[in-house]
Short mmCIF file of C-alpha atoms in Angstrom, two decimals:
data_model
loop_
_atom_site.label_atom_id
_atom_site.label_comp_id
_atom_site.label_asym_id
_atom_site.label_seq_id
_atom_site.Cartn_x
_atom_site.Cartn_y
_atom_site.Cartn_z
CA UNK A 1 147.41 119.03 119.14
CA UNK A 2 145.32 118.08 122.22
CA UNK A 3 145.26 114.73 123.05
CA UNK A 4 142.38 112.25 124.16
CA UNK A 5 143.07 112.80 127.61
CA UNK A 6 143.84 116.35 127.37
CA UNK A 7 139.84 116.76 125.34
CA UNK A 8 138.27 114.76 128.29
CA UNK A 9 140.05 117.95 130.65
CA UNK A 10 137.99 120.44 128.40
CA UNK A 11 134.86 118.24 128.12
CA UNK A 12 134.01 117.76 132.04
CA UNK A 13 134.06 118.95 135.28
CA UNK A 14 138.11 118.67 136.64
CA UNK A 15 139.69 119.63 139.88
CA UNK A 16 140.67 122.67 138.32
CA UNK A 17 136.75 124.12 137.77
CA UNK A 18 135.94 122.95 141.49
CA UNK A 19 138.88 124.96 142.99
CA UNK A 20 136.96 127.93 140.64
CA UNK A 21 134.04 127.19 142.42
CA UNK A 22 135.25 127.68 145.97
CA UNK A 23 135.77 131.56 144.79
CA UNK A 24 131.88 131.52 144.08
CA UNK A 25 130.78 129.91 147.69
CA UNK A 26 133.30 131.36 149.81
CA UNK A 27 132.42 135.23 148.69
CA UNK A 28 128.53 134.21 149.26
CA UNK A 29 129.86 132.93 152.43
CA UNK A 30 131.82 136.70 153.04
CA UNK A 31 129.30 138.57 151.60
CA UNK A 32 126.54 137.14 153.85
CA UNK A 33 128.32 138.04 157.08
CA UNK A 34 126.32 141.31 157.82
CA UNK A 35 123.47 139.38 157.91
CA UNK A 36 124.24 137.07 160.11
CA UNK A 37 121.40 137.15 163.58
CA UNK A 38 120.34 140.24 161.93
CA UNK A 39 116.42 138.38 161.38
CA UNK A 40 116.79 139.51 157.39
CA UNK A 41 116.75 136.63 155.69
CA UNK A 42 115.74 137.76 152.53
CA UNK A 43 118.89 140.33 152.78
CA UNK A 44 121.29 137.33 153.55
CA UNK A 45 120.38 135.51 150.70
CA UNK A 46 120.30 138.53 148.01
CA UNK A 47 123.94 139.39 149.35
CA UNK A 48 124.50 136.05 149.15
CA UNK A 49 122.82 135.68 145.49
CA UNK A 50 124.55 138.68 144.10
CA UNK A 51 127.57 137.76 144.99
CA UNK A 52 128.16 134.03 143.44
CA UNK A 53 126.33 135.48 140.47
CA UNK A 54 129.42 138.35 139.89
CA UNK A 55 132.01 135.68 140.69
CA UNK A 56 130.43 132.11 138.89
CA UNK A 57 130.23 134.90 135.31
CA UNK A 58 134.03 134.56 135.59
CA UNK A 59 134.47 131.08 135.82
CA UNK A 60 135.07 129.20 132.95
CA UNK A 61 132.34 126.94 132.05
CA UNK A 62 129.07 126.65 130.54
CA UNK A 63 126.51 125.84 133.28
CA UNK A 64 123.19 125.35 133.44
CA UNK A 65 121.16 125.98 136.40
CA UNK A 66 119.35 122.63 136.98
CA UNK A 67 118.58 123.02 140.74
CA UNK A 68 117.73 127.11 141.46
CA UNK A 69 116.02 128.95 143.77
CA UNK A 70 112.81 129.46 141.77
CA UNK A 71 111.90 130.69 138.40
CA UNK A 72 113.37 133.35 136.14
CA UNK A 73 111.00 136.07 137.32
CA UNK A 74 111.33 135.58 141.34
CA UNK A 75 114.96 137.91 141.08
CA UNK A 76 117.45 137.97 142.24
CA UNK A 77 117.40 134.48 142.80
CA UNK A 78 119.81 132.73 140.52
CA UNK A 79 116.90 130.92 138.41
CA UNK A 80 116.04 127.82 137.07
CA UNK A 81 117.45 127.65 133.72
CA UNK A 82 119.72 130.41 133.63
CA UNK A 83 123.26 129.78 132.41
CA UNK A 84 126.39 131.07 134.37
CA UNK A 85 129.83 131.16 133.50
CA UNK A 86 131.98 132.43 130.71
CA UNK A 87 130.54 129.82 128.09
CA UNK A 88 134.07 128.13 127.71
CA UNK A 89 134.72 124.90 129.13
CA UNK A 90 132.70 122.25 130.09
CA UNK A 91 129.26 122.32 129.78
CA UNK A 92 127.31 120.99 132.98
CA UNK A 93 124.46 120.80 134.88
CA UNK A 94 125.15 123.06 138.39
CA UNK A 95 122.91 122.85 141.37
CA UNK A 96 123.30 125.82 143.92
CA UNK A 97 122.13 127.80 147.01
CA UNK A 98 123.60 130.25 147.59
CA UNK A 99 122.49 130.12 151.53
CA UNK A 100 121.66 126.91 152.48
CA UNK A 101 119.70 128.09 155.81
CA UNK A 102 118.48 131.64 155.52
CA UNK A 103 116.67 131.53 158.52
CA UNK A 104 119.72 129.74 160.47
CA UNK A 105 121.88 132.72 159.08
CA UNK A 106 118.87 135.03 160.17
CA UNK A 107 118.88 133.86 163.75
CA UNK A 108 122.39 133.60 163.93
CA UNK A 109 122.54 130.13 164.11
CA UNK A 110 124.78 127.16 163.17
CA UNK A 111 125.01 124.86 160.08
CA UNK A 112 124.57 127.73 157.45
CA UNK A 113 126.22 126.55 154.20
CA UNK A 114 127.13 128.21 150.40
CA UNK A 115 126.54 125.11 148.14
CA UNK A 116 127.24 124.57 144.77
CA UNK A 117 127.28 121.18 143.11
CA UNK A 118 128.19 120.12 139.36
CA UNK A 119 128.12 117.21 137.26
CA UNK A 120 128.01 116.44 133.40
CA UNK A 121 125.36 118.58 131.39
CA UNK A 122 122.03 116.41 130.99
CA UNK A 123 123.28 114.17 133.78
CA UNK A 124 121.07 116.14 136.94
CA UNK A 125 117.59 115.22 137.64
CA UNK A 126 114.98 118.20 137.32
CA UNK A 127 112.68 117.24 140.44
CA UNK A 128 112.07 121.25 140.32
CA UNK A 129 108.37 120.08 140.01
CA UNK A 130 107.80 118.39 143.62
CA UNK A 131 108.81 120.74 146.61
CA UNK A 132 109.56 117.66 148.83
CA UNK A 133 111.49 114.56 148.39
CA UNK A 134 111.53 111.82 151.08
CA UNK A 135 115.36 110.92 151.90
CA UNK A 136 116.99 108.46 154.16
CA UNK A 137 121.36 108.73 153.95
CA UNK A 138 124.29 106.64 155.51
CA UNK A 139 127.73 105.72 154.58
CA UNK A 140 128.26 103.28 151.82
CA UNK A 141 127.77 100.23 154.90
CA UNK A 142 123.87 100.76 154.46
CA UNK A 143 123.39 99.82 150.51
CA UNK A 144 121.42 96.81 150.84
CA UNK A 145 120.75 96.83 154.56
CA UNK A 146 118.64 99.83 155.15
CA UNK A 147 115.73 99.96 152.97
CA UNK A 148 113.59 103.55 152.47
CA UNK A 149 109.97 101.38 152.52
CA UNK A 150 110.58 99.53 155.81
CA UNK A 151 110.22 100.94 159.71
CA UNK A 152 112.44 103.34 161.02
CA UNK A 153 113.57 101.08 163.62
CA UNK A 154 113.98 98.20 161.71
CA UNK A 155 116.63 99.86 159.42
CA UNK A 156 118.28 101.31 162.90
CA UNK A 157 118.66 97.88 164.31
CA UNK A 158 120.00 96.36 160.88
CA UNK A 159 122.43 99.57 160.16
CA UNK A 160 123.69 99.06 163.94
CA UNK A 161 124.62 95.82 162.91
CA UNK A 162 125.99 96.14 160.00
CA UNK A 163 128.52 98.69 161.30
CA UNK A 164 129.18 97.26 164.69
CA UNK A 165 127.52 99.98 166.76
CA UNK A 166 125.16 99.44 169.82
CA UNK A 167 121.76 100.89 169.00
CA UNK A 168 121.89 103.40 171.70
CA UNK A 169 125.31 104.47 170.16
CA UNK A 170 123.60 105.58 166.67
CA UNK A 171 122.63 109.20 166.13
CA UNK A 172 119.40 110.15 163.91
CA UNK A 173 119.46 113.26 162.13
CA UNK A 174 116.02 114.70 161.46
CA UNK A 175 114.70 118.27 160.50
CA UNK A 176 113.19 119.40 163.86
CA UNK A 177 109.20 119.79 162.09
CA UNK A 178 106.12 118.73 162.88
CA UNK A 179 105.90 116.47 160.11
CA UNK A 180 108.19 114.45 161.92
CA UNK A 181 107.05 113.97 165.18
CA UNK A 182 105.88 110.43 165.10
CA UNK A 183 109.13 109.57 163.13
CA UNK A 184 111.67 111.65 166.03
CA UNK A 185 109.43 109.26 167.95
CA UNK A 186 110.00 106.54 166.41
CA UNK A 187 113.65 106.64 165.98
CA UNK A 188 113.90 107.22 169.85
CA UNK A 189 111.41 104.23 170.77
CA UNK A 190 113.95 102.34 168.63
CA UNK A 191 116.98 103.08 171.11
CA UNK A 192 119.05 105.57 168.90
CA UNK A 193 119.13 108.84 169.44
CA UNK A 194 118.18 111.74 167.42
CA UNK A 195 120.05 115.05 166.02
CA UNK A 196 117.20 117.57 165.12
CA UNK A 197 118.40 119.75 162.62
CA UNK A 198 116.41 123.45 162.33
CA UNK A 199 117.60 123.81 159.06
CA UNK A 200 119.74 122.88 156.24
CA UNK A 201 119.81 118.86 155.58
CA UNK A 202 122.05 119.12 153.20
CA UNK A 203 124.92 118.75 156.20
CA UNK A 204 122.76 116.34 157.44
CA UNK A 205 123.21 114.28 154.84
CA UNK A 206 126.68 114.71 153.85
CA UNK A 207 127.61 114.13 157.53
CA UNK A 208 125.45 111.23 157.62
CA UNK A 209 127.80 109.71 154.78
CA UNK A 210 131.05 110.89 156.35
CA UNK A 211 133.23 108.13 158.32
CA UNK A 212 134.13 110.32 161.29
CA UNK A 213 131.06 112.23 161.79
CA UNK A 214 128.97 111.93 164.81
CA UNK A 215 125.49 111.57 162.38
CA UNK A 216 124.75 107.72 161.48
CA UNK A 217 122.33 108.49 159.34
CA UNK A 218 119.80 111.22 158.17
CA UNK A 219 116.21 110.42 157.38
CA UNK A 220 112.81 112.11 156.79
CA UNK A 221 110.79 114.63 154.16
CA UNK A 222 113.60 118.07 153.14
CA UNK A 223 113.76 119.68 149.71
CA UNK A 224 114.06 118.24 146.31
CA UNK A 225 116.71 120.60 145.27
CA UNK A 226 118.33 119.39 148.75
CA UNK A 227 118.17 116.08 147.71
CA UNK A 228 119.88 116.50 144.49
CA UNK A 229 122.50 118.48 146.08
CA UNK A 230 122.93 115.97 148.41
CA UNK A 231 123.56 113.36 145.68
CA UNK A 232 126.53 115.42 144.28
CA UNK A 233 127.87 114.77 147.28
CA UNK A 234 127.09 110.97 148.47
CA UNK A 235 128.41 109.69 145.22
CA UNK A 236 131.91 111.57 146.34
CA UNK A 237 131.64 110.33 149.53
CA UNK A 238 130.76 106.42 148.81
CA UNK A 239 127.71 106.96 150.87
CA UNK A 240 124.56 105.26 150.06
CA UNK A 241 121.05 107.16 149.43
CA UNK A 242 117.29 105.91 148.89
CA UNK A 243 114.28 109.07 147.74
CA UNK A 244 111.21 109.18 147.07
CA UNK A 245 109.22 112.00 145.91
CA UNK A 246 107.01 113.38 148.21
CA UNK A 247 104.27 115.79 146.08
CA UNK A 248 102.13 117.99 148.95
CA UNK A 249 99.01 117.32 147.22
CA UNK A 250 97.70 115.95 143.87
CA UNK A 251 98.05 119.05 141.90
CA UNK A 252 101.62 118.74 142.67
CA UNK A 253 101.57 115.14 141.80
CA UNK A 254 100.27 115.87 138.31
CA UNK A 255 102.87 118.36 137.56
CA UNK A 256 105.45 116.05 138.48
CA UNK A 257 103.77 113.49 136.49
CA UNK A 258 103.99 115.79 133.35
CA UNK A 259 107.29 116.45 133.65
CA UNK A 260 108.19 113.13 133.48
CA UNK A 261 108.64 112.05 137.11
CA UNK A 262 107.92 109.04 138.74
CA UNK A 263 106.13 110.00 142.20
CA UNK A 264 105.87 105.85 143.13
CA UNK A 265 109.93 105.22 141.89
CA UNK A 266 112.41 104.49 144.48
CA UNK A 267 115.45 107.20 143.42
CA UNK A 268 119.13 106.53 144.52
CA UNK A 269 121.91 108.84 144.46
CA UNK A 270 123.02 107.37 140.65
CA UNK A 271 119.22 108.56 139.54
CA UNK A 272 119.07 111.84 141.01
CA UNK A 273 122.83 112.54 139.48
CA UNK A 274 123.80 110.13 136.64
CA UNK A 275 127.80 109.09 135.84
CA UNK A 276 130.72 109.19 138.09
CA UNK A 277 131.49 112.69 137.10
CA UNK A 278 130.20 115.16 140.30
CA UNK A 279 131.91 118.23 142.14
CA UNK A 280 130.42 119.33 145.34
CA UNK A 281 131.33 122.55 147.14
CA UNK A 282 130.30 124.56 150.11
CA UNK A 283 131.48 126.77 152.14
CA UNK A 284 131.04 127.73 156.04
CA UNK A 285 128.35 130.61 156.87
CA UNK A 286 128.36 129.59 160.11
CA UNK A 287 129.42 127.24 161.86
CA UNK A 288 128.36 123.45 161.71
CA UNK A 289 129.36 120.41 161.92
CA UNK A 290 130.89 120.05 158.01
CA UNK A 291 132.64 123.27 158.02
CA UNK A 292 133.70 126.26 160.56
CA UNK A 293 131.80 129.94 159.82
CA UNK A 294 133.41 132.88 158.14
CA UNK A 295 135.35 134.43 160.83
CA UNK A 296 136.44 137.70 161.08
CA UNK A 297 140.88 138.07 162.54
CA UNK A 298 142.28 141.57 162.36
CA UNK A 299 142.91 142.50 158.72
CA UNK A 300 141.77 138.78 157.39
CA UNK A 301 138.42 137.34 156.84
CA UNK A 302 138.99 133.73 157.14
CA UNK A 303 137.02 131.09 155.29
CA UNK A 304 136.47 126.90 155.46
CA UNK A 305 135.24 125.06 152.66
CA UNK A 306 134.59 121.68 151.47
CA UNK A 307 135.37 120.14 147.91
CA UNK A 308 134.38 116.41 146.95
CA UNK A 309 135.43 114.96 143.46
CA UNK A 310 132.93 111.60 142.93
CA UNK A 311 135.72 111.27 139.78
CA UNK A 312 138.59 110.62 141.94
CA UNK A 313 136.89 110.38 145.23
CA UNK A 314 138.69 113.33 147.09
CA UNK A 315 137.33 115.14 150.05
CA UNK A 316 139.68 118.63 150.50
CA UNK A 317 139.35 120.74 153.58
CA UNK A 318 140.28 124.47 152.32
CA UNK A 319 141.06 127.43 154.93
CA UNK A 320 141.38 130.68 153.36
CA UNK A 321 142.64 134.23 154.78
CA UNK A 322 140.72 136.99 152.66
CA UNK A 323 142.08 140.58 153.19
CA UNK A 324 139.44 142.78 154.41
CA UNK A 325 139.87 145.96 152.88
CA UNK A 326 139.23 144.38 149.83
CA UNK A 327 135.56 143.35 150.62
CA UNK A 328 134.49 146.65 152.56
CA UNK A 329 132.40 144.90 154.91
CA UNK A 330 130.49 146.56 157.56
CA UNK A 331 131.87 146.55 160.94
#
């Protein structure tokens, strides 16, 4: 007979499905190698694709594809809507990208991540509507002291304080585009300085969170899917994150509308991702801040990843040694 506790195990995400999920990133990771600097970043990412797709059909769970790369007919993207797994298990809402930073894998450049974040089915916010979402992320020291709706260098000066950190000693990370030039300005003119991220702000945030990184916080206009994906994670971490949607122009603010959005609504990481119930996983494409790159020893392909638990509020480092025969990459 199973037991209360024992149904609860079958019911939800559990340390046992997010150790499954590491399989899925780490061979997008491994699979994605070729690619790497090789300016093909449509190549990367259908490696990439094709390869979490063959692994996550193993895994058991029933998950639904809340937060894709794009709709069912754009293949081989794994799709809005499409359900992955073996259909036992939990059933839950998954979020993933399978390259987060194409174009940084492209160029051969750093902070390249394979992402995949879980939590309880009906529990993940479908923002699939609005491409951008406005974000600004700290660690949990910034819930009621920085404030999404007031000045960039107000919410510096305040965050400073509240952690006990000179100004000048506080690190800003941005997405390096011209959308953001008066803000990079802004944040300088303030006395912090800033970390311009290329690509993938995903890291940004989840280093932003993170007690020992060198990020204080990460601000500025990324992804929806980003953001959500980004929630998985500050709600493991104990960070603290304000959003806004951010539609590009009213046609885009009408579809969000219809799908039941709120465009004007202030969204923290409990709205974006609901319960205390999240897995967040990603491993190293190349290497970043968060995790090393896939690296290449003799017979071994070696692997980093990352795994946070919001449930028992766990961050694992996990280094794995792959034999490379049994991935036939090229040399």
């Amino acid at each position: 007979m199973t037991d209360t506790h024992d149904t609860a195990e079958l019911l939800h995400p559990d340390r046992n499905l997010a150790m499954e999920l590491v399989r899925a990133t780490e061979a997008a990771a491994i699979r994605a190698v070729p690619w790497i600097g090789k300016g093909d970043k449509n190549g990367a990412d259908k490696a990439a694709v094709d390869a979490m797709r063959a692994f996550l059909s193993t895994v058991n769970f029933d998950g639904l594809i809340v937060i894709g790369e794009g709709e069912k007919d754009a293949a081989p993207m794994l799709f809005n809507g499409e359900h992955v797994g073996n259909g036992r298990g939990p059933s839950c809402d998954i979020a993933v990208d399978p390259i987060d930073g194409t174009s940084l894998t492209a160029a051969g450049r750093q902070n390249a991540l394979s992402v995949i974040a879980v939590s309880d089915r009906g529990t993940m916010l479908d923002a699939s509507s609005v491409f951008y979402m406005d974000k600004i992320v700290t660690a949990g020291a910034g819930a009621g002291v920085v404030d999404i709706d007031r000045p960039i260098g107000d919410n510096i000066r305040a965050y400073a304080k509240a952690v006990g950190k000179d100004v000048g000693d506080l690190r800003v990370a941005v997405l390096d585009r011209p959308r953001h030039e008066q803000l990079i300005a802004d944040v300088r003119a303030a006395g912090a300085g800033t970390r311009l991220m290329l690509d993938g702000d995903v890291a940004g945030g989840i280093n932003a969170a993170r007690y020992e990184s060198r990020i204080d916080m990460c601000v500025g206009i990324g992804g929806s899917p980003e953001g959500i994906t980004t929630a998985c994670a500050i709600k493991a971490l104990g960070g603290f994150m304000q959003t806004r949607l951010a539609p590009r122009n009213d046609d885009e603010r009408q579809k969000a509308i219809d799908a039941g959005l709120d465009v004007d609504r202030l969204y923290e990481a409990d709205d974006l991702v609901a319960g205390d119930n999240t897995l967040f996983v990603a491993t190293g494409v190349t290497d970043g801040g968060l995790v090393e790159g896939v690296r290449r020893r003799g017979p071994v392909i070696r692997t980093q990843s990352i795994v946070l638990r919001s449930g028992s509020g766990t961050i694992r480092t996990i280094s794995a040694d792959h034999l490379r025969s049994k991935w036939h990459l090229e040399s």
